[in-house]
CSV table of N, CA and C in Angstrom, one decimal:
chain,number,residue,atom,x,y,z
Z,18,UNK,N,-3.3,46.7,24.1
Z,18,UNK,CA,-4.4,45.8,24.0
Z,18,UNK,C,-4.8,45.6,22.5
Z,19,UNK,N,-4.5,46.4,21.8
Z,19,UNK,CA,-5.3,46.6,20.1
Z,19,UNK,C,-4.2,45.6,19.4
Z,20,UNK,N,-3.1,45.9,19.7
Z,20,UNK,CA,-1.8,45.2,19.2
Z,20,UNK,C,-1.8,43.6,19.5
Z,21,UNK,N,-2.4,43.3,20.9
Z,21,UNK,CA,-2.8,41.9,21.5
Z,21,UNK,C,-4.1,41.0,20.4
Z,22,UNK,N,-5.0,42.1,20.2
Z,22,UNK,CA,-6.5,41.5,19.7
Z,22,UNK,C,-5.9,41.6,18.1
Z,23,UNK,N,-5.5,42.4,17.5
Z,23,UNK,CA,-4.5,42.3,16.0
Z,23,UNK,C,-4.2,41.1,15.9
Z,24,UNK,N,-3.0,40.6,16.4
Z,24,UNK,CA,-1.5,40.1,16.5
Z,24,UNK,C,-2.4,38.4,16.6
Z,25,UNK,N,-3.5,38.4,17.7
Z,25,UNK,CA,-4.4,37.3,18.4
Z,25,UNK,C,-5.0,37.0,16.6
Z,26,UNK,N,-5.9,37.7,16.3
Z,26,UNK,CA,-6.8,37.7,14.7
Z,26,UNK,C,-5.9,37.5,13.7
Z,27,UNK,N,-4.3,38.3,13.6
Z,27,UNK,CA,-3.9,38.0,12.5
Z,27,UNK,C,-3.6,36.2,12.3
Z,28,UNK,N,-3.1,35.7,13.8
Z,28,UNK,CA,-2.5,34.6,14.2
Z,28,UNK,C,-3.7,33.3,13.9
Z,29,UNK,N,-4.5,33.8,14.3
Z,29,UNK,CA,-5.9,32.9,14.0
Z,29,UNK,C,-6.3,32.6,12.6
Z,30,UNK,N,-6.1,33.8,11.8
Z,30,UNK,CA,-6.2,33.9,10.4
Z,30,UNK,C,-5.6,33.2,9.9
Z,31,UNK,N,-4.4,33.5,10.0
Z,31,UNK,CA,-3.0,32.0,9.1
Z,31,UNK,C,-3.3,31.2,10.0
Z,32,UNK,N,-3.8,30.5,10.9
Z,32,UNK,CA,-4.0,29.5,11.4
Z,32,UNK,C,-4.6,28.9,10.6
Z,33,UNK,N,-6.1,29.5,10.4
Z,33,UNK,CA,-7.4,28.8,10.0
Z,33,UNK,C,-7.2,28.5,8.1
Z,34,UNK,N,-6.5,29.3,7.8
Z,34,UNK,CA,-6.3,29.1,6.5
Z,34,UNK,C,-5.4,28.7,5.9
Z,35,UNK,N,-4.5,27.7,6.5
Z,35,UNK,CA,-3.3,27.3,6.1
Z,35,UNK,C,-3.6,25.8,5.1
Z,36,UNK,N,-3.0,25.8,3.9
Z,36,UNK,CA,-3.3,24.5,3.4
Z,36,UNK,C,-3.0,23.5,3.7
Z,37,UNK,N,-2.6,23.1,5.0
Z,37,UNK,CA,-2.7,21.9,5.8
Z,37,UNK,C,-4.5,21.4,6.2
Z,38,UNK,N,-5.3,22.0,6.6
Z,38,UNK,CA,-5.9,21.6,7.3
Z,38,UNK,C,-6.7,20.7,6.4
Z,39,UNK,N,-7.5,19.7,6.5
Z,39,UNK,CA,-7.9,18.7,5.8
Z,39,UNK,C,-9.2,19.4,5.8
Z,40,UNK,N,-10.3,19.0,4.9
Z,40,UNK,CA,-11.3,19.5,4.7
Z,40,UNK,C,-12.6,17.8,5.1
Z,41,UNK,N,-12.0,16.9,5.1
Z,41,UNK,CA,-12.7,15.9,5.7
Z,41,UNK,C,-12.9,15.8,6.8
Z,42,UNK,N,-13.7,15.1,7.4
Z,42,UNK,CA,-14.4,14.8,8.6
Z,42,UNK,C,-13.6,13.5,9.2
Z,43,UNK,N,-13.6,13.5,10.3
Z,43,UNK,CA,-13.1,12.0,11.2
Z,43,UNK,C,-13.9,10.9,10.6
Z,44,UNK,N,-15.1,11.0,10.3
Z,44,UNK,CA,-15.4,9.8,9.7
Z,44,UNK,C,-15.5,9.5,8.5
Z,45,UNK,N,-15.5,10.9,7.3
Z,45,UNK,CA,-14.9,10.4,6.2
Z,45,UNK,C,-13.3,9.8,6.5
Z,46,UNK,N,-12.4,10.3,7.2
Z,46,UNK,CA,-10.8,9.9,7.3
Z,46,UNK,C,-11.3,8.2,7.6
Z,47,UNK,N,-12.3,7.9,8.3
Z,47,UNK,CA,-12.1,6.2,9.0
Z,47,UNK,C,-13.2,5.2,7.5
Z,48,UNK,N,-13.8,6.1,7.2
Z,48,UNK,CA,-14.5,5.6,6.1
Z,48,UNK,C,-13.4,5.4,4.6
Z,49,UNK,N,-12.7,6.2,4.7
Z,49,UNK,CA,-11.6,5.9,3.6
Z,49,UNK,C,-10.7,4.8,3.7
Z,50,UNK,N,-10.3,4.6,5.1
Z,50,UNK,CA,-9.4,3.7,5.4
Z,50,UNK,C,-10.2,2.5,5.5
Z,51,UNK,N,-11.5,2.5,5.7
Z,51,UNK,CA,-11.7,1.1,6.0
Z,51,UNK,C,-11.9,0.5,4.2
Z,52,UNK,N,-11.9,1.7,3.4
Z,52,UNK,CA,-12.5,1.4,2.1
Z,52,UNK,C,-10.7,0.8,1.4
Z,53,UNK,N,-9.5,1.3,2.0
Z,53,UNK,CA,-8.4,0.7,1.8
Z,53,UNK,C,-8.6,-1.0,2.3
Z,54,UNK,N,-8.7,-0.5,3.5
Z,54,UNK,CA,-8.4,-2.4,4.0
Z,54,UNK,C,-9.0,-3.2,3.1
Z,55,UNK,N,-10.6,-2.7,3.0
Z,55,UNK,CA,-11.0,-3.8,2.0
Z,55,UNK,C,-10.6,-4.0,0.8
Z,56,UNK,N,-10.0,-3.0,0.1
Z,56,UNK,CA,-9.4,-2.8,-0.7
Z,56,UNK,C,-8.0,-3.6,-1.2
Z,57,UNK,N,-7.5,-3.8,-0.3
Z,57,UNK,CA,-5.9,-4.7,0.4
Z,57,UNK,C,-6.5,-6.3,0.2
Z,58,UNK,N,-7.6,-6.5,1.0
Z,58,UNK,CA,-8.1,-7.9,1.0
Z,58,UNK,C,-8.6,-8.6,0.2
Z,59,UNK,N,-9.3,-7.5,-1.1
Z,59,UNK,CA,-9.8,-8.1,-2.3
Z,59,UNK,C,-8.5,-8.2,-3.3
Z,60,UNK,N,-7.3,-7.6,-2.9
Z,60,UNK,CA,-6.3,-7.5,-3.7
Z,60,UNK,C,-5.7,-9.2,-3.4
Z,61,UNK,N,-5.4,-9.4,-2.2
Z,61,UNK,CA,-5.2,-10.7,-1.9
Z,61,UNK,C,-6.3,-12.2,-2.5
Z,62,UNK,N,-7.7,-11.5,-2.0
Z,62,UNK,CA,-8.4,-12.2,-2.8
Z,62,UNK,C,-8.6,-13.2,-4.0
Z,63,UNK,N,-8.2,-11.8,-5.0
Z,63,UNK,CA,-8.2,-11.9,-6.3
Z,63,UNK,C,-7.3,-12.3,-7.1
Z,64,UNK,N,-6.4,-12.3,-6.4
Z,64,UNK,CA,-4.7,-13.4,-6.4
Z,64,UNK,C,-4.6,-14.3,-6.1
Z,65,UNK,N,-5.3,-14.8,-5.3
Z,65,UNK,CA,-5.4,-16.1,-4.8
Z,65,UNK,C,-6.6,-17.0,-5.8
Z,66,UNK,N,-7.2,-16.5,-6.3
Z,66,UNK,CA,-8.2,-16.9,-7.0
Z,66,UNK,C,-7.3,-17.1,-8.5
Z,67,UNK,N,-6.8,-16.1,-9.0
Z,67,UNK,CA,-5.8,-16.1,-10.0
Z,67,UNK,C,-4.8,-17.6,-9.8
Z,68,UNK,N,-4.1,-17.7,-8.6
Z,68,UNK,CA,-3.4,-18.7,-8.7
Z,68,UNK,C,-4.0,-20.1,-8.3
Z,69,UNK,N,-5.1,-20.1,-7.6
Z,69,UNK,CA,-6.0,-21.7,-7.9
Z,69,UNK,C,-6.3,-22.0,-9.1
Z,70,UNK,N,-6.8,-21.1,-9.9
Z,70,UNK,CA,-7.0,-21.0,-11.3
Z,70,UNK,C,-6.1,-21.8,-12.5
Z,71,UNK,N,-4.9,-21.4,-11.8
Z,71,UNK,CA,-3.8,-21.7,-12.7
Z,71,UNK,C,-3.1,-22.6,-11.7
Z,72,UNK,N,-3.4,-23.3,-11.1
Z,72,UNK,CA,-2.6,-24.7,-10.1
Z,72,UNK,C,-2.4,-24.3,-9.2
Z,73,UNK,N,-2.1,-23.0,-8.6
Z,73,UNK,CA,-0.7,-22.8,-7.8
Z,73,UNK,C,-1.4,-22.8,-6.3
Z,74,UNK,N,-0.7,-23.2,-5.4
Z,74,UNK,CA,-1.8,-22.7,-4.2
Z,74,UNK,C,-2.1,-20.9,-3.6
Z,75,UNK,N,-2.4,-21.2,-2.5
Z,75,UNK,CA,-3.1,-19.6,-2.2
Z,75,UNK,C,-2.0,-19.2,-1.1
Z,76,UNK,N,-2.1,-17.6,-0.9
Z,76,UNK,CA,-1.0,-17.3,-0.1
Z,76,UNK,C,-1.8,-16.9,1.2
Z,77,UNK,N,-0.7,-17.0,2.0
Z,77,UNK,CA,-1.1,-16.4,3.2
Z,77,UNK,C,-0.9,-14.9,3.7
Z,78,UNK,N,-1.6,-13.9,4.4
Z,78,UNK,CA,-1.6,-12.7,4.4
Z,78,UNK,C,-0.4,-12.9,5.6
Z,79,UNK,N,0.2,-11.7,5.9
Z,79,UNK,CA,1.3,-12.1,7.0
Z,79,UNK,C,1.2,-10.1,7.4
Z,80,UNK,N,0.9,-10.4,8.5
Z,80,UNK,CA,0.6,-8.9,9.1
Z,80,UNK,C,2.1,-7.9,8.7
Z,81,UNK,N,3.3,-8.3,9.1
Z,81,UNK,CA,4.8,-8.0,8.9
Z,81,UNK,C,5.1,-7.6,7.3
Z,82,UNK,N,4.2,-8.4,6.7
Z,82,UNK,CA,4.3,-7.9,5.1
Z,82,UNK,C,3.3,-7.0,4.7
Z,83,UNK,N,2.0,-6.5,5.0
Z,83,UNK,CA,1.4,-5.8,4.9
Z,83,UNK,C,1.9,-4.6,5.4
Z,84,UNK,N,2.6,-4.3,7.0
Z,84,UNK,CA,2.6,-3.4,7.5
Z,84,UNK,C,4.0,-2.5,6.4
Z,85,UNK,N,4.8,-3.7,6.0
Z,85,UNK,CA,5.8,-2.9,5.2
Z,85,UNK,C,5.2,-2.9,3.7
Z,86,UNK,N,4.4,-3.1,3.0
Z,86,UNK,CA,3.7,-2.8,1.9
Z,86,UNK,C,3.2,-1.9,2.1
Z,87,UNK,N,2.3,-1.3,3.0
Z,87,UNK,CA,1.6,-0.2,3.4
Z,87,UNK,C,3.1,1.2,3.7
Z,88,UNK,N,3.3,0.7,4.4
Z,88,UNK,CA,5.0,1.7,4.5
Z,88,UNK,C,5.6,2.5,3.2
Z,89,UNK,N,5.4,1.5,2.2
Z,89,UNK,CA,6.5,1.7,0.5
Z,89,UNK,C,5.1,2.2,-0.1
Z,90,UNK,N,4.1,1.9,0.3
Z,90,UNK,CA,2.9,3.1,-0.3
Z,90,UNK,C,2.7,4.0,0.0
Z,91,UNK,N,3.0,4.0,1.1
Z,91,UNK,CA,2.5,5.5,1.7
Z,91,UNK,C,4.1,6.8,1.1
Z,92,UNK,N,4.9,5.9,1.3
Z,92,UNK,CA,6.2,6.6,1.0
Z,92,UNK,C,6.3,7.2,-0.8
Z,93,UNK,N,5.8,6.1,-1.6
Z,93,UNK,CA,5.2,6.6,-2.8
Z,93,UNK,C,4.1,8.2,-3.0
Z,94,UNK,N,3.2,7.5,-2.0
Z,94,UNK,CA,1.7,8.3,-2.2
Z,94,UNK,C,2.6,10.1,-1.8
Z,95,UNK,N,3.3,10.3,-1.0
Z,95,UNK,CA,4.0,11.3,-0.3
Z,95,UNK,C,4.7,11.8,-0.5
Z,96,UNK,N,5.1,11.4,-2.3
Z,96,UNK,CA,6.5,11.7,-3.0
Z,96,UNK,C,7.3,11.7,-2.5
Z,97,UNK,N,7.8,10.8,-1.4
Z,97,UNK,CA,9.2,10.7,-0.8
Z,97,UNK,C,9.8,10.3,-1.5
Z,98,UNK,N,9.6,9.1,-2.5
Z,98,UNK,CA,10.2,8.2,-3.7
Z,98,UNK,C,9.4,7.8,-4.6
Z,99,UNK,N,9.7,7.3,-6.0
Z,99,UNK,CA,9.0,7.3,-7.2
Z,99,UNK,C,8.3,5.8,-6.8
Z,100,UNK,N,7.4,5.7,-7.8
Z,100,UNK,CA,6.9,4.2,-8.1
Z,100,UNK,C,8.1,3.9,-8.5
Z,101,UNK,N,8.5,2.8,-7.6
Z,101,UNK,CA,9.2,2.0,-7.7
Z,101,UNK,C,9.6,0.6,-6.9
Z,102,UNK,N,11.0,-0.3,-6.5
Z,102,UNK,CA,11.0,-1.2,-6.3
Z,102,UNK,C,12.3,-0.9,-4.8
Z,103,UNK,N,12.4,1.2,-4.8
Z,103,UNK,CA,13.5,1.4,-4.3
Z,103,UNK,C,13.7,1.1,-2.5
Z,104,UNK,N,14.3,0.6,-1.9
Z,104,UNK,CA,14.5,-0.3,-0.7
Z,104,UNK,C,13.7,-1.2,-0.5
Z,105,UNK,N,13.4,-2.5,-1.3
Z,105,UNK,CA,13.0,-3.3,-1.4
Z,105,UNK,C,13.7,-4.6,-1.2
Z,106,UNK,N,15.6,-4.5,-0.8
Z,106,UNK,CA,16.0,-5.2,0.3
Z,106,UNK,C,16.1,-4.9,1.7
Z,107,UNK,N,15.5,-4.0,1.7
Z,107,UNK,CA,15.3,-3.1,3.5
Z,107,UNK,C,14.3,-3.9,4.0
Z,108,UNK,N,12.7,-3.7,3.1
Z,108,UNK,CA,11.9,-4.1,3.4
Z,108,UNK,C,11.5,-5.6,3.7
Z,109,UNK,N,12.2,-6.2,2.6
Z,109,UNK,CA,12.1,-8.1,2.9
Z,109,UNK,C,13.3,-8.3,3.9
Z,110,UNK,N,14.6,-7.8,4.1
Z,110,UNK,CA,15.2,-7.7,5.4
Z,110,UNK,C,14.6,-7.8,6.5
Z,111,UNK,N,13.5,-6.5,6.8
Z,111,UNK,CA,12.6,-6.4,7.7
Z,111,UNK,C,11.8,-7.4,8.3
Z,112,UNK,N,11.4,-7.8,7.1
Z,112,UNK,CA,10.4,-9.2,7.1
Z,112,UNK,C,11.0,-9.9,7.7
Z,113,UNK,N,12.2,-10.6,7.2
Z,113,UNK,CA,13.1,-11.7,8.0
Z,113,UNK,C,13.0,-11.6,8.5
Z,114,UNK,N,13.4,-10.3,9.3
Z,114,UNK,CA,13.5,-10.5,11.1
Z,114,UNK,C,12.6,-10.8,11.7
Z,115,UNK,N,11.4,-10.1,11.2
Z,115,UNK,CA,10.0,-10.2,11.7
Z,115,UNK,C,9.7,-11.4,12.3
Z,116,UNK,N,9.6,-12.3,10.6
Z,116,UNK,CA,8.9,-13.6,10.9
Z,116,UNK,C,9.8,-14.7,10.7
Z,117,UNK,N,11.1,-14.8,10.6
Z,117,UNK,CA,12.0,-15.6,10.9
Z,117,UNK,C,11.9,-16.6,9.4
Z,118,UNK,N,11.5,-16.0,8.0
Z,118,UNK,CA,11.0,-17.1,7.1
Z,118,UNK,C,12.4,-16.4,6.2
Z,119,UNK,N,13.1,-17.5,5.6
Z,119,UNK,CA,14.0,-16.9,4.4
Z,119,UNK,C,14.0,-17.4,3.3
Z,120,UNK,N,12.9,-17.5,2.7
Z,120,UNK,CA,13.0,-17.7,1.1
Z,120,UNK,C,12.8,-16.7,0.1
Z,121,UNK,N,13.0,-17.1,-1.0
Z,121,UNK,CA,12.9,-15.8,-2.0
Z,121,UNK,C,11.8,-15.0,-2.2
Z,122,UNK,N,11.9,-13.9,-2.6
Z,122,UNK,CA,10.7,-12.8,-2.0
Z,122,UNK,C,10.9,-12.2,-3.7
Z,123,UNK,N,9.9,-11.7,-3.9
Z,123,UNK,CA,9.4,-10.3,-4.8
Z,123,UNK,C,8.2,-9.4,-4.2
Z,124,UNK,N,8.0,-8.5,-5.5
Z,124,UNK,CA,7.4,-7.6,-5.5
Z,124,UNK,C,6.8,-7.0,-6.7
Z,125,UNK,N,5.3,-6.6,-6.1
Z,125,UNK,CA,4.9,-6.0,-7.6
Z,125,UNK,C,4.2,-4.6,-7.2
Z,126,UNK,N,4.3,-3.1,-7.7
Z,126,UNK,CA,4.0,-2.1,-7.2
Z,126,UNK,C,3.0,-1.4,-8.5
Z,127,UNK,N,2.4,-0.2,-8.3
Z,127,UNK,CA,1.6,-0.4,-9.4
Z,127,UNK,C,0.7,1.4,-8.4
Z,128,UNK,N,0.6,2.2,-9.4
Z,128,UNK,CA,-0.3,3.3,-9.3
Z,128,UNK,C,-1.2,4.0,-10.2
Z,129,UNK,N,-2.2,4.5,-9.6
Z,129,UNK,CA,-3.8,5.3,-10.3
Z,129,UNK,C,-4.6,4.3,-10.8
Z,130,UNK,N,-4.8,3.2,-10.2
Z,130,UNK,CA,-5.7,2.4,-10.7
Z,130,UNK,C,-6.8,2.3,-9.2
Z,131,UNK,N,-8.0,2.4,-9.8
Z,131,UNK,CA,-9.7,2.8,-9.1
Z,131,UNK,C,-9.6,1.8,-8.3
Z,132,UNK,N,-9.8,0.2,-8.9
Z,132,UNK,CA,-10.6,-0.9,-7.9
Z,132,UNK,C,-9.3,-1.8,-7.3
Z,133,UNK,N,-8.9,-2.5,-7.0
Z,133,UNK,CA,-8.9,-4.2,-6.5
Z,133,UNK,C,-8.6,-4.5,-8.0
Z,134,UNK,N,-9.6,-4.7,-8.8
Z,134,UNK,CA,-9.8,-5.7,-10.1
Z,134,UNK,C,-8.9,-5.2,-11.0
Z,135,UNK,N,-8.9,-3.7,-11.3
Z,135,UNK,CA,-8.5,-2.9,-11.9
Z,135,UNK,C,-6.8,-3.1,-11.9
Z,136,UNK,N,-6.2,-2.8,-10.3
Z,136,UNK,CA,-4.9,-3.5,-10.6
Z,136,UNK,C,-4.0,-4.9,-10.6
Z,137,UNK,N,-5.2,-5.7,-10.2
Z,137,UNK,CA,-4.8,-7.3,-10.4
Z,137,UNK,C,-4.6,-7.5,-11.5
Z,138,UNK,N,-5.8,-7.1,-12.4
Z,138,UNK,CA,-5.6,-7.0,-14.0
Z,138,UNK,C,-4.8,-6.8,-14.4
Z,139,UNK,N,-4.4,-5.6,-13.9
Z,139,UNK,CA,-2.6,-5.1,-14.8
Z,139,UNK,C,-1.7,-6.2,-14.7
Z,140,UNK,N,-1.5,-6.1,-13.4
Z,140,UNK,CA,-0.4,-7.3,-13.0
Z,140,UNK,C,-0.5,-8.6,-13.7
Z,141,UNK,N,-1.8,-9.1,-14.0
Z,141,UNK,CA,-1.9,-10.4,-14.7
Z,141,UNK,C,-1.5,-10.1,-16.2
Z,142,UNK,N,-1.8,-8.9,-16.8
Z,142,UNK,CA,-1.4,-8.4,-18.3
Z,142,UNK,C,0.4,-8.5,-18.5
Z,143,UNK,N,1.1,-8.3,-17.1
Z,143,UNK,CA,2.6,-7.7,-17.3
Z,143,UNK,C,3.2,-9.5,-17.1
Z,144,UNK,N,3.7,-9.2,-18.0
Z,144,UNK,CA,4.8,-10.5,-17.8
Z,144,UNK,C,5.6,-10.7,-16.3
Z,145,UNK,N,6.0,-9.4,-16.0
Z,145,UNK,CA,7.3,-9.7,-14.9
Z,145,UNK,C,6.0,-9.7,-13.6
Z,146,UNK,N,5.3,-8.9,-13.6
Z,146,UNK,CA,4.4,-9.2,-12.4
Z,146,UNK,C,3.4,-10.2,-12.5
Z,147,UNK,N,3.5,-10.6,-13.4
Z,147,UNK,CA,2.1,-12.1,-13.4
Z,147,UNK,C,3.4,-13.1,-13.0
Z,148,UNK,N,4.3,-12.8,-13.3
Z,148,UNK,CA,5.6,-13.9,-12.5
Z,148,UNK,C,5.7,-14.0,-11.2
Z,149,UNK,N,5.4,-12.9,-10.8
Z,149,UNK,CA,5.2,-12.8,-8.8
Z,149,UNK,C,3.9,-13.4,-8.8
Z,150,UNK,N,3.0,-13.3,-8.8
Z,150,UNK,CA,1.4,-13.6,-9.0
Z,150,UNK,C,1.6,-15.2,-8.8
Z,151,UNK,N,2.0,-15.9,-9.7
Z,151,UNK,CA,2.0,-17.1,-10.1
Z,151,UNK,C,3.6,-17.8,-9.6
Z,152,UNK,N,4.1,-16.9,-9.0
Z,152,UNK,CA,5.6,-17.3,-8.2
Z,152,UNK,C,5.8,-18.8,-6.9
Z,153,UNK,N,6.4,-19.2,-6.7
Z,153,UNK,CA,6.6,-20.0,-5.7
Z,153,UNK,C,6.4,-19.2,-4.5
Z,154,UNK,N,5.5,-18.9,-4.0
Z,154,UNK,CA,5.4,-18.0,-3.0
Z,154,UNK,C,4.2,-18.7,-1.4
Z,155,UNK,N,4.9,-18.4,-0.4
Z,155,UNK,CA,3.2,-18.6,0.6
Z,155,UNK,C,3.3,-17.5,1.4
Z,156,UNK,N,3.6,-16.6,1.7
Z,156,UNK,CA,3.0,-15.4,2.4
Z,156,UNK,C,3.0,-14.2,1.2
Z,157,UNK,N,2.1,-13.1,1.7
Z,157,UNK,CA,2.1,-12.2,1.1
Z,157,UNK,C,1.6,-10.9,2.1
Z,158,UNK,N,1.5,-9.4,1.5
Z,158,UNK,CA,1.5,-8.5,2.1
Z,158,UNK,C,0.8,-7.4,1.2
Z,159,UNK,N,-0.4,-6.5,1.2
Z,159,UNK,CA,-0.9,-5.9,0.4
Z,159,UNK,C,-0.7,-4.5,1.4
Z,160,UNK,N,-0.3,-3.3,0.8
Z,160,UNK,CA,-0.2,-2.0,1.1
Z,160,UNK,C,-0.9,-1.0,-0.1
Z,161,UNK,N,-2.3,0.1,0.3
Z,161,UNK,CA,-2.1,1.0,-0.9
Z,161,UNK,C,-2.2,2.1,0.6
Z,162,UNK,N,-1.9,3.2,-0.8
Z,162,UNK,CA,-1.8,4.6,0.0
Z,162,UNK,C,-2.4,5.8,-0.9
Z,163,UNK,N,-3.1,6.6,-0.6
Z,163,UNK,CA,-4.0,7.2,-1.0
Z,163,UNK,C,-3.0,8.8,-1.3
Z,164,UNK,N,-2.6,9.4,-2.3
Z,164,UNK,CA,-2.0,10.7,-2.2
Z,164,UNK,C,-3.0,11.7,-1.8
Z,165,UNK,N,-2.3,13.0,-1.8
Z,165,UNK,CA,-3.2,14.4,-1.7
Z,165,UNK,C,-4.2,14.6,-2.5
Z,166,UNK,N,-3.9,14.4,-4.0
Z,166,UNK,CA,-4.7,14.2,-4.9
Z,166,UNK,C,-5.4,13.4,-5.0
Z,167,UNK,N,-5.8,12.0,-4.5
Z,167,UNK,CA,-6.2,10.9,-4.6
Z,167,UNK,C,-5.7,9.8,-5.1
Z,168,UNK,N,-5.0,10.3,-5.6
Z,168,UNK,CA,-4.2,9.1,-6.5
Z,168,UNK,C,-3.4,7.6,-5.3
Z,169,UNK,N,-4.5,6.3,-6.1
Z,169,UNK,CA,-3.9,5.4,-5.2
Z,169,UNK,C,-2.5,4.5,-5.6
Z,170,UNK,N,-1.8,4.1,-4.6
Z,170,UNK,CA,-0.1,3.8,-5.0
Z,170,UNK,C,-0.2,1.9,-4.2
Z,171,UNK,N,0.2,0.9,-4.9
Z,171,UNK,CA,-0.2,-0.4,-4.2
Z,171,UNK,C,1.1,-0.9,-4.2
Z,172,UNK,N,1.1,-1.3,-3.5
Z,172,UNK,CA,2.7,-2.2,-3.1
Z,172,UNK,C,1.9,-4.1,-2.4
Z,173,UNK,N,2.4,-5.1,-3.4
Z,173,UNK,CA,1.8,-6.3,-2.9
Z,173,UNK,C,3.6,-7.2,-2.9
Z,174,UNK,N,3.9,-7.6,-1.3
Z,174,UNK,CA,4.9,-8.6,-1.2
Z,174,UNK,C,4.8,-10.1,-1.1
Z,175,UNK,N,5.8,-10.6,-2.0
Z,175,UNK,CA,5.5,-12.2,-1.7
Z,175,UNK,C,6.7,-12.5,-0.8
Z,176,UNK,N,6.7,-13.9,-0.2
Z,176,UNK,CA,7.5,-14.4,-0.2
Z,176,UNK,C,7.6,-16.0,0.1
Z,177,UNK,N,8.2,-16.6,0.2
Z,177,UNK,CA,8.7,-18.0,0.7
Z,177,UNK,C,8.8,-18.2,1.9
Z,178,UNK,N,8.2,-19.5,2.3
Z,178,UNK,CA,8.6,-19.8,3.7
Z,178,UNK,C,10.1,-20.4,3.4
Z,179,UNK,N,10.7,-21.6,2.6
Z,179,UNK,CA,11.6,-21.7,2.5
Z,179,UNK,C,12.2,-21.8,1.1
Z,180,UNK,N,13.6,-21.8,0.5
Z,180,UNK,CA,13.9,-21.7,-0.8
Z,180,UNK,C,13.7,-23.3,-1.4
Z,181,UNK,N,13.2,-23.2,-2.6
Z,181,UNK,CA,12.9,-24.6,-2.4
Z,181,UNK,C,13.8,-25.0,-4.1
């Protein structure tokens, strides 16, 4: 029985103290995420405002491109792969199937930046990503993903309804 109540305490111990367990609450976890979504939407936002600005028209959000922007962030945020652009013919593949649209597609990816404003900014400063921004584009897809450390990782997809 001593060996039972041991074996039971030692087991509970590495249970309770394992550096898995999250130190947040369910509703800080739902409070974060809703602080992403909005986060995603001011991203679209702010790009669309960017491109009326400068002639171009506004994009449309497409649930199939968010769900895979959010996917390439999270894979980032998780160290599975670097900031980067890597299966980014997987992903607009994906899309095609999805939503049946085949025009030309990019991407702009971007990490540790606080607001919305903070990485639209960037993107508008970079030559090759103010090219997506201002691209022949009408759907789009906004994904961030929050790391262990905090650190936020954004993935925004464009693409074409047709090649024109």
């Amino acid at each position: 029985m001593l060996f039972f109540k041991l074996s039971f305490s030692i087991l509970l111990l590495v249970t309770c103290s394992s550096p898995e367990v999250t130190t947040r609450s369910p509703r800080e976890n739902r409070e974060s995420a809703v602080s992403i979504r909005e986060m995603e939407l001011e991203i679209v936002r702010l790009v669309n405002e960017y491109r009326r600005a400068n002639g171009r028209s506004t994009l449309r959000a497409a649930a199939a491109m968010q769900r895979e922007a959010e996917r390439h962030s999270a894979n980032m945020a998780r160290g599975k792969i670097p900031l980067s652009h890597q299966g980014f013919a997987d992903r607009i593949s994906r899309i095609r199937e999805q939503t049946g649209v085949k025009g030309r597609s990019g991407e702009n990816v971007a990490e540790g930046y606080k607001t919305a404003k903070e990485v639209v900014q960037a993107w508008i400063k970079s030559p090759g990503h103010r090219k997506h921004l201002l691209g022949d584009y009408d759907l789009t897809g906004v994904g961030i993903a929050r790391s262990r450390n905090g650190k936020l990782y954004f993935t925004q997809l464009f693409i074409a309804i047709t090649n024109r």
